[in-house]
XYZ file of C-alpha atoms in Angstrom:
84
model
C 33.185 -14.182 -3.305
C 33.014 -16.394 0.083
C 33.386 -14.836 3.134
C 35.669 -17.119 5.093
C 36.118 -16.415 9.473
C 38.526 -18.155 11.064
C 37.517 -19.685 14.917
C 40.742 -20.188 17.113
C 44.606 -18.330 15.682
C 46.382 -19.956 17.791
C 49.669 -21.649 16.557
C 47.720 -23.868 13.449
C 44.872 -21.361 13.029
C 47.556 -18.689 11.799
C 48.956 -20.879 9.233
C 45.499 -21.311 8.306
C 45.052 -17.482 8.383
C 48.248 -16.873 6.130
C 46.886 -19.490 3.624
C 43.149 -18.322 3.694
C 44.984 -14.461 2.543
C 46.502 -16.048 -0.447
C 44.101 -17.601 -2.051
C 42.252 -15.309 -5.132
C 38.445 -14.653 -4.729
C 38.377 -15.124 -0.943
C 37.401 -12.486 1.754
C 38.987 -12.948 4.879
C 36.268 -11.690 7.124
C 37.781 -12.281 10.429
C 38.647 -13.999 13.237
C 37.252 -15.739 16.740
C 39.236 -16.415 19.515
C 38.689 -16.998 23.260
C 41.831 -15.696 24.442
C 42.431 -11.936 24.442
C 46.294 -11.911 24.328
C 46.580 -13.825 20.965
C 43.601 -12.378 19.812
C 45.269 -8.779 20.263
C 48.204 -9.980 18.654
C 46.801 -11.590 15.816
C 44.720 -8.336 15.026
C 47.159 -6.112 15.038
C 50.179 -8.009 13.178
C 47.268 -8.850 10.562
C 45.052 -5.720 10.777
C 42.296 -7.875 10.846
C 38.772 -7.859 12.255
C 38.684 -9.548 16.101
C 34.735 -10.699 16.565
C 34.340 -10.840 20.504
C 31.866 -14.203 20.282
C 31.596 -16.913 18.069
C 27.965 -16.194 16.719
C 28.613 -12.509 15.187
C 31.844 -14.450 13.293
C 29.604 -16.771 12.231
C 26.762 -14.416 11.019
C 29.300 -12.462 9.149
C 30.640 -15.328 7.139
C 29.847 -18.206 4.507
C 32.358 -20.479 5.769
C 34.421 -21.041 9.523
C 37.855 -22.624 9.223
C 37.685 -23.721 13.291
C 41.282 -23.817 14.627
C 40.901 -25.468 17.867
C 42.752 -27.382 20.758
C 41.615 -30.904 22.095
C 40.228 -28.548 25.596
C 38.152 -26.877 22.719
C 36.856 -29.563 20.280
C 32.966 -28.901 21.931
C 32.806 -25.737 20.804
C 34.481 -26.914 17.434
C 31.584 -28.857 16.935
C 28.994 -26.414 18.133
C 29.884 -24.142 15.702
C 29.768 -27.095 12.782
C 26.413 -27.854 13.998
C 25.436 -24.138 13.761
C 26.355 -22.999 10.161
C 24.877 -26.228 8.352
């Protein structure tokens, strides 16, 4: 089963989230994001598990769906870079 972490659940990265949840013979491992108001949020509505930095989301998972703005496309590609 692929473990699947989502970077950035912002306004797209939730629809992404949502989506990721329905598919069969996924794990939703988590989720990244830099800013601690939507990342509250976004654990709690969706009692999922908030990494604090990008690297332990990526160690946890097989696959990062990155969700990011244009001020955030750097570290969008950093983490591309990172997991292959």
């Amino acid at each position: 089963m692929p473990r699947v972490g989502i970077y950035g659940v912002g306004h797209l990265g939730k629809f992404h989230l949502n989506n990721w949840k329905e598919i069969p013979g996924v794990e939703l491992v988590g989720f990244f994001d830099p800013h601690d108001d939507t990342a509250k949020e976004v654990s709690e509505k969706y009692q999922l598990v908030r990494f604090l930095d990008a690297d332990s989301l990526m160690d946890a998972c097989d696959a990062i769906d990155s969700q990011n703005n244009g001020t955030h496309c750097y570290s969008g590609s950093w983490i591309g870079s990172s997991v292959g």
